[in-house]
């Protein structure tokens, strides 16, 4: 009687009874029951369309091999991700893989792992996954993210910056200028109702818009000239502190209407370069005017305001009396 049995590449020696033979028989029977060729799995997907259902093969690379799981092509996973019609793992002969046991479960976990990476990348890009045909999932993140910064009434009118990653968006953003208004940050919409907080919305299109607000305590026209004072903070203990923001460049006549009796001293910063001849005419309690050093158009001496050419531009109430 033959004492050696052959099954494929397996050899069972019956000449050694006992535990060793029992273990060998158990392994042989397990392989026969499994009935799955672990070298020849391919990914099949059931597609659904208006024309009906059908099964198409999206890839022929092995999903499972003896030594481990092979790389799954990104374009295969991308197509499955973008159209979840359902998929099954089957052998070329159409045999069900439901009995593949732990080995098949490992393969499915590998598919899910790559799928999760694709999902994370999709969320960081607003739901868009470019199909680059590479096998490295890190290549899914674009090399450059282009953002358009619109001045929204300010200058520059538009600035385009390319960022290497989505998380870098907002870095080195420009600071636009607008006469009469203070820059109030970047917004996702031109109406400035949704502020940009570091994350772009799905429909932003890579566009950000400058937001603007009025000066505190002052109102300016589009030329940057003060036309009015608002609130009690403009004058403190008789001192009028004019705004030092670059968006404000001058003072118009009647700008201090309603506050004439409160102002005794005026401090003019370097950015104020245009002062109407009648800007201080009604300030009947004005005693002193001082100009910040470095002002290109004005200077002060003894509380009197002078132009750089030496001409008197404005003076306190005592000036004419002293003469």
Short mmCIF file of C-alpha atoms in Angstrom, two decimals:
data_model
loop_
_atom_site.label_atom_id
_atom_site.label_comp_id
_atom_site.label_asym_id
_atom_site.label_seq_id
_atom_site.Cartn_x
_atom_site.Cartn_y
_atom_site.Cartn_z
CA UNK A 1 0.00 0.00 0.00
CA UNK A 2 1.30 3.45 -0.95
CA UNK A 3 2.29 5.26 2.23
CA UNK A 4 2.78 8.74 0.70
CA UNK A 5 -0.16 10.89 -0.55
CA UNK A 6 0.22 13.86 -2.90
CA UNK A 7 -2.13 16.93 -3.14
CA UNK A 8 -0.86 19.58 -5.49
CA UNK A 9 2.50 20.61 -4.09
CA UNK A 10 1.75 18.99 -0.71
CA UNK A 11 3.10 15.58 0.34
CA UNK A 12 1.66 13.59 3.26
CA UNK A 13 3.83 10.82 4.67
CA UNK A 14 1.62 8.18 6.34
CA UNK A 15 4.58 6.22 7.63
CA UNK A 16 4.72 8.30 10.81
CA UNK A 17 1.52 7.99 12.77
CA UNK A 18 0.67 10.07 15.78
CA UNK A 19 0.39 13.80 16.32
CA UNK A 20 2.55 14.72 13.36
CA UNK A 21 0.38 12.82 10.92
CA UNK A 22 -2.78 14.21 12.52
CA UNK A 23 -1.61 17.76 12.09
CA UNK A 24 -0.65 17.11 8.47
CA UNK A 25 -4.07 15.60 7.70
CA UNK A 26 -5.80 18.58 9.32
CA UNK A 27 -3.82 21.06 7.22
CA UNK A 28 -4.51 19.14 4.02
CA UNK A 29 -8.26 18.98 4.67
CA UNK A 30 -8.34 22.71 5.55
CA UNK A 31 -6.73 23.59 2.24
CA UNK A 32 -9.16 21.44 0.34
CA UNK A 33 -12.16 23.01 2.09
CA UNK A 34 -10.92 26.54 1.48
CA UNK A 35 -10.80 25.93 -2.27
CA UNK A 36 -9.53 29.43 -2.99
CA UNK A 37 -6.58 30.27 -5.19
CA UNK A 38 -4.96 33.05 -3.19
CA UNK A 39 -2.77 34.05 -6.15
CA UNK A 40 -5.51 35.02 -8.60
CA UNK A 41 -7.98 37.39 -6.96
CA UNK A 42 -9.07 40.41 -8.93
CA UNK A 43 -11.41 43.28 -8.11
CA UNK A 44 -14.85 43.18 -9.69
CA UNK A 45 -17.45 45.90 -9.35
CA UNK A 46 -21.15 45.89 -10.11
CA UNK A 47 -21.88 49.10 -11.97
CA UNK A 48 -25.32 50.67 -12.15
CA UNK A 49 -26.40 53.00 -14.90
CA UNK A 50 -29.50 53.91 -16.90
CA UNK A 51 -28.62 51.09 -19.24
CA UNK A 52 -28.88 48.42 -16.55
CA UNK A 53 -26.38 46.52 -14.43
CA UNK A 54 -23.21 44.79 -15.40
CA UNK A 55 -19.97 43.56 -13.89
CA UNK A 56 -16.73 45.09 -15.06
CA UNK A 57 -13.16 44.36 -14.02
CA UNK A 58 -11.30 47.49 -13.00
CA UNK A 59 -7.97 45.88 -12.28
CA UNK A 60 -6.08 42.62 -12.72
CA UNK A 61 -3.44 43.06 -10.08
CA UNK A 62 -3.62 40.54 -7.22
CA UNK A 63 -5.36 41.81 -4.13
CA UNK A 64 -3.91 39.01 -1.99
CA UNK A 65 -0.72 37.01 -2.30
CA UNK A 66 1.02 34.41 -0.15
CA UNK A 67 3.62 36.84 1.20
CA UNK A 68 1.14 39.67 1.85
CA UNK A 69 -1.12 42.24 0.29
CA UNK A 70 0.05 43.81 -2.96
CA UNK A 71 -0.24 47.51 -3.76
CA UNK A 72 -3.70 48.52 -4.96
CA UNK A 73 -3.68 50.92 -7.84
CA UNK A 74 -4.93 54.37 -6.88
CA UNK A 75 -7.00 54.75 -10.02
CA UNK A 76 -8.87 51.56 -9.10
CA UNK A 77 -9.66 52.80 -5.61
CA UNK A 78 -10.53 56.25 -6.96
CA UNK A 79 -13.18 54.87 -9.29
CA UNK A 80 -14.65 52.79 -6.50
CA UNK A 81 -14.61 55.82 -4.21
CA UNK A 82 -16.26 58.17 -6.69
CA UNK A 83 -19.09 55.81 -7.62
CA UNK A 84 -20.04 53.46 -4.83
CA UNK A 85 -22.18 51.05 -6.80
CA UNK A 86 -20.88 48.15 -4.75
CA UNK A 87 -18.05 45.70 -5.37
CA UNK A 88 -17.17 42.07 -4.69
CA UNK A 89 -13.95 40.12 -4.56
CA UNK A 90 -14.20 37.08 -6.82
CA UNK A 91 -11.87 34.61 -8.42
CA UNK A 92 -11.52 34.51 -12.23
CA UNK A 93 -13.78 31.46 -12.30
CA UNK A 94 -16.54 33.39 -10.55
CA UNK A 95 -16.16 31.49 -7.31
CA UNK A 96 -17.39 33.24 -4.17
CA UNK A 97 -14.72 34.41 -1.77
CA UNK A 98 -16.97 34.31 1.24
CA UNK A 99 -15.08 31.27 2.51
CA UNK A 100 -11.65 32.81 2.19
CA UNK A 101 -11.64 33.38 5.93
CA UNK A 102 -9.04 35.48 7.60
CA UNK A 103 -6.96 35.93 4.44
CA UNK A 104 -9.84 37.57 2.60
CA UNK A 105 -10.61 39.72 5.63
CA UNK A 106 -7.02 41.01 5.56
CA UNK A 107 -7.46 41.95 1.89
CA UNK A 108 -10.68 43.79 2.61
CA UNK A 109 -9.07 45.69 5.48
CA UNK A 110 -6.31 46.78 3.08
CA UNK A 111 -8.91 48.12 0.67
CA UNK A 112 -10.60 50.02 3.53
CA UNK A 113 -7.28 51.44 4.69
CA UNK A 114 -6.53 52.95 1.28
CA UNK A 115 -10.16 54.04 0.98
CA UNK A 116 -9.90 55.91 4.30
CA UNK A 117 -6.82 57.75 3.04
CA UNK A 118 -8.72 58.79 -0.07
CA UNK A 119 -11.59 60.05 2.08
CA UNK A 120 -9.28 62.15 4.25
CA UNK A 121 -7.66 63.67 1.18
CA UNK A 122 -11.06 64.35 -0.34
CA UNK A 123 -12.24 66.25 2.75
CA UNK A 124 -9.12 68.44 2.77
CA UNK A 125 -9.77 69.38 -0.87
CA UNK A 126 -13.45 70.14 -0.51
CA UNK A 127 -14.56 66.77 -1.88
CA UNK A 128 -12.41 66.77 -5.03
CA UNK A 129 -9.87 63.99 -5.64
CA UNK A 130 -7.74 64.51 -8.74
CA UNK A 131 -6.98 61.25 -10.57
CA UNK A 132 -3.25 61.54 -11.22
CA UNK A 133 -2.68 57.85 -11.98
CA UNK A 134 -0.01 57.43 -9.30
CA UNK A 135 0.17 54.74 -6.67
CA UNK A 136 1.29 57.02 -3.83
CA UNK A 137 -1.71 58.40 -1.95
CA UNK A 138 0.33 61.43 -0.83
CA UNK A 139 0.32 62.62 -4.45
CA UNK A 140 -3.43 63.17 -4.17
CA UNK A 141 -2.74 66.52 -2.42
CA UNK A 142 -2.11 69.11 -5.16
CA UNK A 143 1.36 70.54 -5.50
CA UNK A 144 -0.06 74.07 -5.64
CA UNK A 145 -3.20 75.74 -4.32
CA UNK A 146 -3.95 79.02 -6.07
CA UNK A 147 -5.75 81.72 -4.06
CA UNK A 148 -7.06 85.00 -5.49
CA UNK A 149 -7.15 87.88 -2.99
CA UNK A 150 -9.53 90.62 -4.17
CA UNK A 151 -9.20 94.17 -2.84
CA UNK A 152 -13.00 94.61 -2.86
CA UNK A 153 -12.68 98.37 -3.31
CA UNK A 154 -9.12 98.59 -2.03
CA UNK A 155 -5.70 98.21 -3.65
CA UNK A 156 -4.18 96.08 -4.94
CA UNK A 157 -7.32 95.02 -6.79
CA UNK A 158 -6.14 91.40 -7.01
CA UNK A 159 -3.24 89.39 -5.67
CA UNK A 160 -2.65 85.75 -6.65
CA UNK A 161 -0.61 83.51 -4.35
CA UNK A 162 0.23 79.83 -4.90
CA UNK A 163 0.47 77.70 -1.76
CA UNK A 164 2.01 74.25 -1.53
CA UNK A 165 -0.70 72.88 0.77
CA UNK A 166 -4.23 73.76 1.83
CA UNK A 167 -3.13 74.30 5.43
CA UNK A 168 -0.80 77.10 4.30
CA UNK A 169 -3.59 79.18 2.75
CA UNK A 170 -3.71 82.61 4.36
CA UNK A 171 0.01 82.81 5.12
CA UNK A 172 1.71 85.93 3.73
CA UNK A 173 -1.69 87.27 2.68
CA UNK A 174 -1.56 90.88 1.42
CA UNK A 175 -2.82 93.82 3.45
CA UNK A 176 -4.78 96.03 1.03
CA UNK A 177 -5.26 99.77 1.45
CA UNK A 178 -8.36 101.91 0.99
CA UNK A 179 -8.79 105.60 1.71
CA UNK A 180 -11.31 106.30 4.44
CA UNK A 181 -11.62 102.66 5.55
CA UNK A 182 -9.72 100.26 7.79
CA UNK A 183 -8.89 96.74 6.57
CA UNK A 184 -11.00 94.22 8.50
CA UNK A 185 -9.58 90.87 7.31
CA UNK A 186 -10.43 88.43 4.53
CA UNK A 187 -13.87 87.01 3.78
CA UNK A 188 -15.23 84.13 1.72
CA UNK A 189 -17.83 86.34 0.03
CA UNK A 190 -17.79 89.79 -1.57
CA UNK A 191 -20.50 90.99 0.85
CA UNK A 192 -18.15 90.19 3.76
CA UNK A 193 -20.65 88.14 5.74
CA UNK A 194 -18.51 85.00 6.19
CA UNK A 195 -14.99 85.63 7.55
CA UNK A 196 -12.09 83.46 6.43
CA UNK A 197 -10.82 81.56 9.47
CA UNK A 198 -8.21 79.40 7.77
CA UNK A 199 -10.54 76.97 5.99
CA UNK A 200 -11.98 77.46 2.51
CA UNK A 201 -15.61 76.55 1.87
CA UNK A 202 -16.57 74.05 -0.83
CA UNK A 203 -17.84 76.80 -3.13
CA UNK A 204 -15.19 79.43 -2.44
CA UNK A 205 -13.42 78.72 -5.73
CA UNK A 206 -10.14 79.86 -4.22
CA UNK A 207 -11.37 83.48 -3.94
CA UNK A 208 -11.04 85.69 -0.84
CA UNK A 209 -12.39 89.24 -0.47
CA UNK A 210 -11.11 92.14 1.64
CA UNK A 211 -13.42 93.43 4.36
CA UNK A 212 -13.57 97.08 5.43
CA UNK A 213 -14.80 99.08 8.43
CA UNK A 214 -14.97 102.73 9.52
CA UNK A 215 -12.38 104.42 11.69
CA UNK A 216 -13.12 104.43 15.39
CA UNK A 217 -14.68 107.78 16.42
CA UNK A 218 -14.25 109.31 12.93
CA UNK A 219 -15.88 109.19 9.50
CA UNK A 220 -13.99 109.80 6.29
CA UNK A 221 -14.99 110.23 2.66
CA UNK A 222 -13.53 108.20 -0.21
CA UNK A 223 -10.59 110.60 -0.41
CA UNK A 224 -9.59 109.83 3.18
CA UNK A 225 -10.66 113.25 4.53
CA UNK A 226 -12.31 113.40 7.97
CA UNK A 227 -15.87 114.69 7.65
CA UNK A 228 -17.22 114.05 11.17
CA UNK A 229 -16.44 112.86 14.68
CA UNK A 230 -18.67 110.26 16.34
CA UNK A 231 -18.72 109.08 19.93
CA UNK A 232 -17.18 110.57 23.01
CA UNK A 233 -13.82 108.82 22.55
CA UNK A 234 -12.57 111.27 19.93
CA UNK A 235 -11.80 113.87 22.62
CA UNK A 236 -10.21 112.99 25.96
CA UNK A 237 -9.66 115.64 28.62
CA UNK A 238 -9.87 118.31 25.92
CA UNK A 239 -7.29 116.60 23.67
CA UNK A 240 -8.35 115.71 20.13
CA UNK A 241 -6.34 112.68 18.98
CA UNK A 242 -6.67 112.43 15.23
CA UNK A 243 -6.46 108.94 13.65
CA UNK A 244 -2.97 107.68 12.79
CA UNK A 245 -4.11 105.08 10.23
CA UNK A 246 -2.76 105.58 6.72
CA UNK A 247 -6.29 105.47 5.29
CA UNK A 248 -6.91 108.91 6.81
CA UNK A 249 -4.92 111.75 5.17
CA UNK A 250 -6.77 114.97 5.94
CA UNK A 251 -9.33 117.10 7.81
CA UNK A 252 -12.29 118.80 6.18
CA UNK A 253 -14.11 122.00 7.17
CA UNK A 254 -16.82 121.41 9.79
CA UNK A 255 -15.35 117.99 10.73
CA UNK A 256 -15.65 118.83 14.45
CA UNK A 257 -19.16 120.23 14.35
CA UNK A 258 -20.94 119.76 17.67
CA UNK A 259 -17.66 119.33 19.57
CA UNK A 260 -16.35 122.88 19.36
CA UNK A 261 -16.56 123.53 23.11
CA UNK A 262 -14.79 120.28 24.07
CA UNK A 263 -11.51 120.68 22.19
CA UNK A 264 -8.63 122.56 23.82
CA UNK A 265 -5.65 120.72 22.30
CA UNK A 266 -5.05 119.01 18.95
CA UNK A 267 -2.43 116.39 18.09
CA UNK A 268 -1.81 115.89 14.35
CA UNK A 269 -0.08 112.61 13.34
CA UNK A 270 2.29 112.27 10.40
CA UNK A 271 -0.34 110.75 8.10
CA UNK A 272 -2.49 113.94 8.10
CA UNK A 273 -1.17 115.92 5.12
CA UNK A 274 -4.25 117.86 3.96
CA UNK A 275 -5.98 120.28 6.34
CA UNK A 276 -8.75 122.61 5.21
CA UNK A 277 -8.00 126.26 6.10
CA UNK A 278 -11.24 126.40 8.12
CA UNK A 279 -10.87 123.00 9.85
CA UNK A 280 -10.13 124.62 13.26
CA UNK A 281 -11.93 127.92 12.71
CA UNK A 282 -14.83 127.20 15.07
CA UNK A 283 -12.79 125.71 17.94
CA UNK A 284 -13.17 128.69 20.29
CA UNK A 285 -11.50 126.88 23.21
CA UNK A 286 -8.43 125.71 21.25
CA UNK A 287 -5.20 126.55 23.07
CA UNK A 288 -2.49 124.37 21.52
CA UNK A 289 -1.69 122.46 18.28
CA UNK A 290 1.11 119.93 18.07
CA UNK A 291 2.34 118.00 15.01
CA UNK A 292 4.09 114.63 15.08
CA UNK A 293 7.73 114.84 13.92
CA UNK A 294 8.18 113.51 10.41
CA UNK A 295 4.96 114.97 8.98
CA UNK A 296 5.87 115.85 5.37
CA UNK A 297 3.52 118.83 5.07
CA UNK A 298 3.18 120.45 8.50
CA UNK A 299 5.09 121.28 11.67
CA UNK A 300 4.23 123.07 14.90
CA UNK A 301 5.99 125.64 16.99
CA UNK A 302 4.73 127.20 20.21
CA UNK A 303 1.30 125.62 19.70
CA UNK A 304 0.89 127.14 16.21
CA UNK A 305 0.46 125.06 13.04
CA UNK A 306 2.75 125.84 10.11
CA UNK A 307 3.14 124.50 6.59
CA UNK A 308 6.58 123.29 5.60
CA UNK A 309 7.05 126.51 3.61
CA UNK A 310 6.71 128.52 6.85
CA UNK A 311 3.17 129.80 6.28
CA UNK A 312 0.76 129.71 9.25
CA UNK A 313 -1.93 127.06 8.61
CA UNK A 314 -3.93 127.26 11.88
CA UNK A 315 -3.60 128.82 15.31
CA UNK A 316 -5.13 128.83 18.83
CA UNK A 317 -7.55 131.49 20.02
CA UNK A 318 -4.84 133.55 21.74
CA UNK A 319 -2.69 133.90 18.59
CA UNK A 320 -4.42 136.98 17.18
CA UNK A 321 -4.75 138.56 20.63
CA UNK A 322 -0.98 138.22 21.13
CA UNK A 323 -0.33 140.08 17.93
#
